[in-house]
Amino acid sequence: MGRPRVVILRAAGTNCDRETAFAFEEVGAKTDSVHINQLVRGEKELNNYQILAIPGGFTYGDDIASGKLLANELRYKLEDEVKRFISSGKLIIGICNGFQVLVKAGLLPNLNSGFQIEATLTLNNSARFEDRWVYLKRMHSRCIWTKDLPDDIIYLPVAHGEGRFIARDETLLRLLDSEGLIAFKYSDKEGNSAGYPANPNGSIEDIAGICDQTGRIFGLMPHPERHIHYTQHPRWTRLRSFCDSENIGFGGQASLRGLRNLKEGDGLAIFRNGVIYAKKML
Amino acid sequence: MIWRVEVKNKPGIFDAAGEGIKKDILDLNIKQVEEVGVIDIYNIEGKITASEIRRICEELLTDPITQEYRYDGSFETKGRGDVHALEVCYKPGVMDPVEDSTKKGIRDLGIPGVNSIKTARKYLIKGGIAQEQVNYIGDKLLYNKVIQHISDAKKEAADLKIEKGEVAPYKFRLINVDMLEMDDKALLALSAKGQLFLNLNEMRTIRDYFKKLGKPPTDCELETIAQTWSEHCKHKTFRGAVEYKEIKKTGPSTRIYNNLLKETIMKVTRELKKSWCVSVFKDNSGVIKFNPKFNVCFKVETHNHPSALEPYGGAGTGTGGVIRDPLGTGRGARPILNTDVFCFGPPDYPHEKLPKGVLHPKRIMKGVVAGVRDYGNRMGIPTANGAVLFDERYIGNPLVFCGNVGLIPKDRSTKKVESGDLVLLVGGRTGRDGIHGATFSSGELTAESETRSGSAVQIGNPITEKKVTDTLLKARDRNLFDAITDCGGGGLSSAVGEMGEETGVRVYLEKIPLKYKGLTYTEIWISEAQERMLLAVDKSKIDAILEVFRKEDVEATVIGEFTKTKRLELFYNRKKVCDLDMRFLHNGLPKIKRTALWEPPDLKEPQIQAEKQSTLPLMKILSSLNVASKEWIIRQYDHEVQGASALKPLVGAENDGPSDACIVKPILDSKKAVIVSNGINPMYGLIDPYWMAASAIDEALRQIIAVGGSLKEVALLDNFCWGNTDKPDRLGGLVRAAQGCYDVAKAYGVPFISGKDSLNNEYTVDGKSIAIPGTLLISAMAVMDDVSKAVSMDLKKPGDLIFAVGATYNEMGGSHYYHINGEVGKNVPKVNAKSGKAVMRKLSKAVNRGLVSACHDCSEGGIAVACAEMAFAGGLGMEMRVDKVPYKGHKRNDILLFSESNTRFIVEVPRKLKKKFRKAMKGAPIGLIGEVTKEERFRVTGIDGKSAVIDAGLKELKDAWQRPFKGF
């Protein structure tokens, strides 16, 4: 098929839609920014797309709880469309607020396939919003979005106030692990669990991103769309002097992890994985 | 009926919010509190059945994983030891931010019967404390009596009724103000009673005007004139005439300004005639060229008074307000960056010393930061630049500067209202928010309400503004309107009055959507309710534009039309309530003339014993509040949303060094970028406001140069915050600062494109009026062609060389070195813009040629602080010798290390590029002062060439710098 079509879902308070669309376009997708009202009112069809992306932001101001209101819209107003979308083998990614939406809509992790709410993302242990860069350790998971990455540890920013992942109970947490649904864990740059601030919110088991059993539905708190170009890396200006100015190439230094070459940031591969999958499978 | 729902965390779930409050209570020196629990309360009124309320609780209000709920009573608090409950809710009429979303959420569940919702929060404080201490905690931390009150179920139910207008419905009655025969005393009384803030001359002018017309003004006409002629809208002082007298050693000299603004700030721009200035001093923000398709615009405003009374709401609405400036520029700019600068009292100020009625500086600071954070973050605009300063004189009068940069298509950068266009009001509903002096019409409230200005009583709703922004930009791109402006100070009266100035305009006040019933026509007209924009729309496009707003649930209402009459005509249900000639409204203001006096303060240079060791003073300066790391604040701001951030506020090996300026690259597939910086130093103003202004400009410019920018296309904004300029000495300082702005900006070749002033920043303690130090913020915006040329301030590589660029003088006046010694001094840093410009040009070229791997400007704390910051930010050591610093005059180690002379940089140059760098800087004062080392120490050799005057580990230095705001 040609360029996969991505619907970038917007609602009141969505604010990472432009850069998320840009990231998908960079890896060859065609994006369409669609307001939730357009889907609810039937002006646009979810079915016309291969990928649903729910970007970051503060939908409905995070009122009541982050992601809750948009999650309920998906649950109560678009239930059939969303279920059909998933059962036809299509892809969903939720970033930051989008992840909160997916979890609170019961779409993630959805272990019992009944779209029940099995986990949550709640107020950071620091009780406030924080913007910082984190190392993410890729886990052995079913997630198709993390299949091909530049490294097993990548570097992305988080920016949220409610990102502490909590599972319903211990059993569910074990299942997430044994079923290969944990896609990313927060870590230090060597991949070890390191507490705050490496784990910026106090997530249980350092969980930063999970997928469902199909591996096609994926949510994560960090922002891959904010690291697709080298100038977004917080230390790109350090690169120049570590290398020959005539031959600016790979960084190599541990403190520069994630800055692999002067074109692409670590986050772009995630979008590429989704788009390649969509091209092949759909 | 009313259902009262309580929601709280399940036992065993960590309550982060409660834990945070517990820490704040500890800060108040109350140590017995063991635990704080938080319960969210929703009072839901309407036709809701028990099974429906259960569904609402389970499926909407409660997180099934972490929370539990009650709707048939309160959670048990008794029997758990000493638990004190304190319930807080918004007063009626204050926007409850969660109400709308909750209503929507309930509708989405398919439950239609809800009329109104009022939320509240209950705090459960456990520990052996007395009720007085509970009250104290509430007063200091948990609520603000300007907008909230301690509440209970009964009170909240009553509030719901008030909000629905059941208590005081409005009956129309036209009010004429019988002022035609008033004498001076009565006129002044009228001005004071009506909170018109008009002086006698202005009141006389109004009286005489209406006398000639042979009819008294309506209340609405008088209010409109007062709003339009206010200092806020007309900048009477700055645009007025000033007789300025200066006392010098050689005797007094006098100068007359007919229009201070035009003859100083605006004169720079007029004389420089930069072709890249697109729109200056006219629109809601200043506009300059960016690339062939886009322009950028920039505006900085203050929201001082509201932030003093209600820090969270004041700072939030300040942010929301300044975002609407670029949005209301031309036919709408997309906001791409926020910048915020604050001046507070010291956060460790003793509670018992606080003047009555003043909030504690720490609370103000936390509230302001949270307000800016929540508004900016929710709007999805990166807050990537700022500064925070502390001084005891800001205790009663904190300063909150909020700035916003917007990106606007070239062909949308202008606006023109056409006669026949419809007046379209878009966004939030109108309520009693911000009506001066008016308090909510409820007996209960009047009894306990503040007599202060009601404009404090505002809480913003960033999501409303976000929706308005998203849809407006869509309408702009489809060319669906002719003009746009924001509703800010003065509300509709200012916005409509300004927009219709050239044509005339007619507005039907009953059409304006209200939050609740009961507003009079005048209240509707002057309400400063937030998140509203005003558009002029051609009739043929009205259906299309309404459709754009409707699609995304944004309220938009036609409220009138632009005419050809050049009159401002207002109707309420077909009754005319205002009919004013636009010429009188906009040009009838009598010119004021003020006198200003500047006399240099009697200051001396202190005699500070030269110390052998400067490590301790360096540590002290690093730990001083103005210099110390603001990471605690910066991390709370989303400084990377929109994906445009190219140089972040925190840089270096561990992402925690202080960047000089921020760079954003707003078009994701382009290398073109915008640099934003700020210069401010009120300490210099204590010695001479002229040099304070000069230094602020120099600082803003050198920060731009330090990150890789150039002077080629830099635009400045001025923001003057001053005391009461009716007093000649206060005004004298202001005039002197304005002169400094003219001389230095002109010499550097950088025009002003917009500005703002906030005067009367004084407060009274024991009958004595205390003014803030005259504070000038200079904000700079530069266009950068290639972002890949940017440099950061952190040291990069062992073996690299360190150069000092720019000459150091004995200019310790107002320095941090004197500050930590309790002195002010006299030798204020001066600016030689002619040589400064040459230095900046050369350095800018060197950076662009890739000769520089790190660059940091020298400001507070001088060379020593700049070098130390570069070292610990890069995680690399530095060996330095002060005798190589370019210097004029008698050498002393402490002067060389800590003097704050302008136009200086510390530059890291790769060893092999030394010659090229020297050549590039030829003619500029530079000195090779040291090199980068692997060893994690900062070591400085004194002027004798042998003794170590500073020797400290990087960790110690960094700890000193980070300590003050750690764990805030």
PDB file of C-alpha atoms in Angstrom, chain B residues 549-706:
ATOM      1  CA  PHE B 549     -16.172  27.760  16.254  1.00  0.00           C
ATOM      2  CA  ARG B 550     -19.238  25.562  16.635  1.00  0.00           C
ATOM      3  CA  LYS B 551     -17.303  22.500  15.442  1.00  0.00           C
ATOM      4  CA  GLU B 552     -14.968  22.700  18.400  1.00  0.00           C
ATOM      5  CA  ASP B 553     -17.441  23.855  21.047  1.00  0.00           C
ATOM      6  CA  VAL B 554     -16.248  27.445  21.182  1.00  0.00           C
ATOM      7  CA  GLU B 555     -18.922  29.989  21.931  1.00  0.00           C
ATOM      8  CA  ALA B 556     -19.103  32.823  19.393  1.00  0.00           C
ATOM      9  CA  THR B 557     -21.816  35.462  19.328  1.00  0.00           C
ATOM     10  CA  VAL B 558     -22.561  38.401  17.067  1.00  0.00           C
ATOM     11  CA  ILE B 559     -23.015  41.329  19.444  1.00  0.00           C
ATOM     12  CA  GLY B 560     -23.200  44.298  17.090  1.00  0.00           C
ATOM     13  CA  GLU B 561     -21.838  45.894  13.957  1.00  0.00           C
ATOM     14  CA  PHE B 562     -19.298  48.465  12.902  1.00  0.00           C
ATOM     15  CA  THR B 563     -20.928  51.575  11.497  1.00  0.00           C
ATOM     16  CA  LYS B 564     -19.932  54.758   9.680  1.00  0.00           C
ATOM     17  CA  THR B 565     -21.066  57.115  12.417  1.00  0.00           C
ATOM     18  CA  LYS B 566     -17.793  57.398  14.338  1.00  0.00           C
ATOM     19  CA  ARG B 567     -19.869  56.972  17.458  1.00  0.00           C
ATOM     20  CA  LEU B 568     -19.908  54.362  20.175  1.00  0.00           C
ATOM     21  CA  GLU B 569     -23.519  53.308  20.592  1.00  0.00           C
ATOM     22  CA  LEU B 570     -24.636  50.746  23.126  1.00  0.00           C
ATOM     23  CA  PHE B 571     -28.093  49.291  23.574  1.00  0.00           C
ATOM     24  CA  TYR B 572     -29.651  47.080  26.188  1.00  0.00           C
ATOM     25  CA  ASN B 573     -32.897  45.523  25.017  1.00  0.00           C
ATOM     26  CA  ARG B 574     -33.374  48.352  22.486  1.00  0.00           C
ATOM     27  CA  LYS B 575     -32.760  51.053  25.083  1.00  0.00           C
ATOM     28  CA  LYS B 576     -29.792  53.237  24.317  1.00  0.00           C
ATOM     29  CA  VAL B 577     -27.411  53.247  27.264  1.00  0.00           C
ATOM     30  CA  CYS B 578     -24.349  54.884  25.730  1.00  0.00           C
ATOM     31  CA  ASP B 579     -23.736  57.195  22.797  1.00  0.00           C
ATOM     32  CA  LEU B 580     -20.309  58.740  22.626  1.00  0.00           C
ATOM     33  CA  ASP B 581     -18.349  60.555  19.966  1.00  0.00           C
ATOM     34  CA  MET B 582     -15.216  58.492  19.209  1.00  0.00           C
ATOM     35  CA  ARG B 583     -13.180  61.666  18.840  1.00  0.00           C
ATOM     36  CA  PHE B 584     -13.945  62.760  22.378  1.00  0.00           C
ATOM     37  CA  LEU B 585     -13.490  59.258  23.707  1.00  0.00           C
ATOM     38  CA  HIS B 586     -10.062  58.790  22.182  1.00  0.00           C
ATOM     39  CA  ASN B 587      -8.700  62.316  21.886  1.00  0.00           C
ATOM     40  CA  GLY B 588     -10.587  64.290  24.491  1.00  0.00           C
ATOM     41  CA  LEU B 589      -8.228  63.316  27.285  1.00  0.00           C
ATOM     42  CA  PRO B 590      -6.569  66.460  28.615  1.00  0.00           C
ATOM     43  CA  LYS B 591      -2.808  66.261  28.479  1.00  0.00           C
ATOM     44  CA  ILE B 592      -1.150  65.983  31.782  1.00  0.00           C
ATOM     45  CA  LYS B 593       2.091  67.608  32.657  1.00  0.00           C
ATOM     46  CA  ARG B 594       4.223  66.287  35.431  1.00  0.00           C
ATOM     47  CA  THR B 595       7.369  67.395  37.077  1.00  0.00           C
ATOM     48  CA  ALA B 596      10.283  65.095  37.570  1.00  0.00           C
ATOM     49  CA  LEU B 597      13.370  65.504  39.624  1.00  0.00           C
ATOM     50  CA  TRP B 598      16.559  63.505  39.557  1.00  0.00           C
ATOM     51  CA  GLU B 599      19.175  64.003  42.161  1.00  0.00           C
ATOM     52  CA  PRO B 600      22.012  61.502  42.415  1.00  0.00           C
ATOM     53  CA  PRO B 601      21.755  59.642  45.729  1.00  0.00           C
ATOM     54  CA  ASP B 602      24.463  60.331  48.218  1.00  0.00           C
ATOM     55  CA  LEU B 603      26.410  57.086  48.021  1.00  0.00           C
ATOM     56  CA  LYS B 604      29.948  56.077  48.763  1.00  0.00           C
ATOM     57  CA  GLU B 605      32.186  53.225  47.791  1.00  0.00           C
ATOM     58  CA  PRO B 606      32.589  50.951  50.797  1.00  0.00           C
ATOM     59  CA  GLN B 607      36.003  50.091  52.145  1.00  0.00           C
ATOM     60  CA  ILE B 608      36.075  46.337  51.963  1.00  0.00           C
ATOM     61  CA  GLN B 609      39.234  44.715  53.171  1.00  0.00           C
ATOM     62  CA  ALA B 610      40.773  42.842  50.267  1.00  0.00           C
ATOM     63  CA  GLU B 611      40.693  39.212  51.251  1.00  0.00           C
ATOM     64  CA  LYS B 612      43.385  36.776  50.358  1.00  0.00           C
ATOM     65  CA  GLN B 613      40.873  34.090  49.622  1.00  0.00           C
ATOM     66  CA  SER B 614      37.869  34.609  47.387  1.00  0.00           C
ATOM     67  CA  THR B 615      36.461  31.091  47.557  1.00  0.00           C
ATOM     68  CA  LEU B 616      34.021  31.992  50.300  1.00  0.00           C
ATOM     69  CA  PRO B 617      32.609  35.120  48.633  1.00  0.00           C
ATOM     70  CA  LEU B 618      32.206  33.103  45.437  1.00  0.00           C
ATOM     71  CA  MET B 619      30.248  30.442  47.300  1.00  0.00           C
ATOM     72  CA  LYS B 620      28.120  33.100  48.944  1.00  0.00           C
ATOM     73  CA  ILE B 621      27.283  34.721  45.631  1.00  0.00           C
ATOM     74  CA  LEU B 622      26.470  31.356  44.046  1.00  0.00           C
ATOM     75  CA  SER B 623      24.078  30.756  46.942  1.00  0.00           C
ATOM     76  CA  SER B 624      22.525  34.205  46.768  1.00  0.00           C
ATOM     77  CA  LEU B 625      18.920  33.968  45.691  1.00  0.00           C
ATOM     78  CA  ASN B 626      19.219  35.940  42.462  1.00  0.00           C
ATOM     79  CA  VAL B 627      22.108  33.823  41.193  1.00  0.00           C
ATOM     80  CA  ALA B 628      21.162  30.390  42.585  1.00  0.00           C
ATOM     81  CA  SER B 629      19.780  27.688  40.333  1.00  0.00           C
ATOM     82  CA  LYS B 630      16.077  28.038  39.456  1.00  0.00           C
ATOM     83  CA  GLU B 631      15.830  24.436  38.302  1.00  0.00           C
ATOM     84  CA  TRP B 632      12.974  23.890  40.748  1.00  0.00           C
ATOM     85  CA  ILE B 633      10.921  26.381  38.732  1.00  0.00           C
ATOM     86  CA  ILE B 634      12.186  25.588  35.241  1.00  0.00           C
ATOM     87  CA  ARG B 635      11.354  21.884  35.466  1.00  0.00           C
ATOM     88  CA  GLN B 636       7.750  22.692  36.335  1.00  0.00           C
ATOM     89  CA  TYR B 637       7.363  24.465  33.028  1.00  0.00           C
ATOM     90  CA  ASP B 638       6.927  22.434  29.909  1.00  0.00           C
ATOM     91  CA  HIS B 639       9.750  24.103  28.039  1.00  0.00           C
ATOM     92  CA  GLU B 640       9.777  21.618  25.150  1.00  0.00           C
ATOM     93  CA  VAL B 641       6.185  21.367  23.953  1.00  0.00           C
ATOM     94  CA  GLN B 642       5.772  22.148  20.223  1.00  0.00           C
ATOM     95  CA  GLY B 643       9.105  20.388  19.646  1.00  0.00           C
ATOM     96  CA  ALA B 644      10.864  23.630  18.776  1.00  0.00           C
ATOM     97  CA  SER B 645      13.296  23.913  21.663  1.00  0.00           C
ATOM     98  CA  ALA B 646      16.879  24.094  20.393  1.00  0.00           C
ATOM     99  CA  LEU B 647      18.683  25.611  23.351  1.00  0.00           C
ATOM    100  CA  LYS B 648      17.015  24.821  26.627  1.00  0.00           C
ATOM    101  CA  PRO B 649      17.017  26.895  29.810  1.00  0.00           C
ATOM    102  CA  LEU B 650      19.146  24.192  31.446  1.00  0.00           C
ATOM    103  CA  VAL B 651      22.230  22.966  29.613  1.00  0.00           C
ATOM    104  CA  GLY B 652      25.433  21.049  30.253  1.00  0.00           C
ATOM    105  CA  ALA B 653      26.688  17.571  31.023  1.00  0.00           C
ATOM    106  CA  GLU B 654      23.877  16.926  33.484  1.00  0.00           C
ATOM    107  CA  ASN B 655      21.248  19.219  31.965  1.00  0.00           C
ATOM    108  CA  ASP B 656      21.412  21.595  34.880  1.00  0.00           C
ATOM    109  CA  GLY B 657      23.634  24.559  33.970  1.00  0.00           C
ATOM    110  CA  PRO B 658      22.182  28.063  33.486  1.00  0.00           C
ATOM    111  CA  SER B 659      21.714  28.864  29.814  1.00  0.00           C
ATOM    112  CA  ASP B 660      22.099  32.511  28.795  1.00  0.00           C
ATOM    113  CA  ALA B 661      19.101  32.631  26.493  1.00  0.00           C
ATOM    114  CA  CYS B 662      16.677  30.199  24.917  1.00  0.00           C
ATOM    115  CA  ILE B 663      16.440  29.332  21.256  1.00  0.00           C
ATOM    116  CA  VAL B 664      13.355  27.981  19.536  1.00  0.00           C
ATOM    117  CA  LYS B 665      13.036  26.765  15.988  1.00  0.00           C
ATOM    118  CA  PRO B 666       9.323  27.269  15.396  1.00  0.00           C
ATOM    119  CA  ILE B 667       9.161  25.793  11.916  1.00  0.00           C
ATOM    120  CA  LEU B 668      10.182  22.194  12.455  1.00  0.00           C
ATOM    121  CA  ASP B 669      11.803  21.601   9.078  1.00  0.00           C
ATOM    122  CA  SER B 670      13.698  24.889   8.967  1.00  0.00           C
ATOM    123  CA  LYS B 671      16.990  25.989  10.522  1.00  0.00           C
ATOM    124  CA  LYS B 672      15.736  29.492  11.202  1.00  0.00           C
ATOM    125  CA  ALA B 673      15.303  30.284  14.875  1.00  0.00           C
ATOM    126  CA  VAL B 674      14.286  32.881  17.428  1.00  0.00           C
ATOM    127  CA  ILE B 675      16.436  33.764  20.444  1.00  0.00           C
ATOM    128  CA  VAL B 676      14.835  35.337  23.500  1.00  0.00           C
ATOM    129  CA  SER B 677      16.666  36.880  26.436  1.00  0.00           C
ATOM    130  CA  ASN B 678      16.014  39.231  29.332  1.00  0.00           C
ATOM    131  CA  GLY B 679      18.090  41.907  31.021  1.00  0.00           C
ATOM    132  CA  ILE B 680      17.171  43.205  34.459  1.00  0.00           C
ATOM    133  CA  ASN B 681      19.076  44.489  37.476  1.00  0.00           C
ATOM    134  CA  PRO B 682      17.193  46.771  39.880  1.00  0.00           C
ATOM    135  CA  MET B 683      20.246  47.015  42.174  1.00  0.00           C
ATOM    136  CA  TYR B 684      21.987  49.301  39.678  1.00  0.00           C
ATOM    137  CA  GLY B 685      18.912  51.505  39.670  1.00  0.00           C
ATOM    138  CA  LEU B 686      19.493  52.291  43.320  1.00  0.00           C
ATOM    139  CA  ILE B 687      22.601  54.124  42.174  1.00  0.00           C
ATOM    140  CA  ASP B 688      21.494  55.446  38.810  1.00  0.00           C
ATOM    141  CA  PRO B 689      18.480  54.353  36.734  1.00  0.00           C
ATOM    142  CA  TYR B 690      20.217  55.583  33.596  1.00  0.00           C
ATOM    143  CA  TRP B 691      22.919  52.956  33.947  1.00  0.00           C
ATOM    144  CA  MET B 692      20.427  50.382  35.090  1.00  0.00           C
ATOM    145  CA  ALA B 693      18.657  50.796  31.757  1.00  0.00           C
ATOM    146  CA  ALA B 694      21.935  50.756  29.877  1.00  0.00           C
ATOM    147  CA  SER B 695      23.061  47.606  31.685  1.00  0.00           C
ATOM    148  CA  ALA B 696      19.736  45.840  31.129  1.00  0.00           C
ATOM    149  CA  ILE B 697      20.001  46.423  27.395  1.00  0.00           C
ATOM    150  CA  ASP B 698      23.636  45.330  27.356  1.00  0.00           C
ATOM    151  CA  GLU B 699      22.774  42.190  29.316  1.00  0.00           C
ATOM    152  CA  ALA B 700      19.894  41.202  27.043  1.00  0.00           C
ATOM    153  CA  LEU B 701      22.095  41.718  23.977  1.00  0.00           C
ATOM    154  CA  ARG B 702      25.135  39.876  25.273  1.00  0.00           C
ATOM    155  CA  GLN B 703      23.009  36.884  26.164  1.00  0.00           C
ATOM    156  CA  ILE B 704      21.912  36.755  22.555  1.00  0.00           C
ATOM    157  CA  ILE B 705      25.511  36.963  21.371  1.00  0.00           C
ATOM    158  CA  ALA B 706      26.574  34.338  23.916  1.00  0.00           C
TER     159      ALA B 706
END
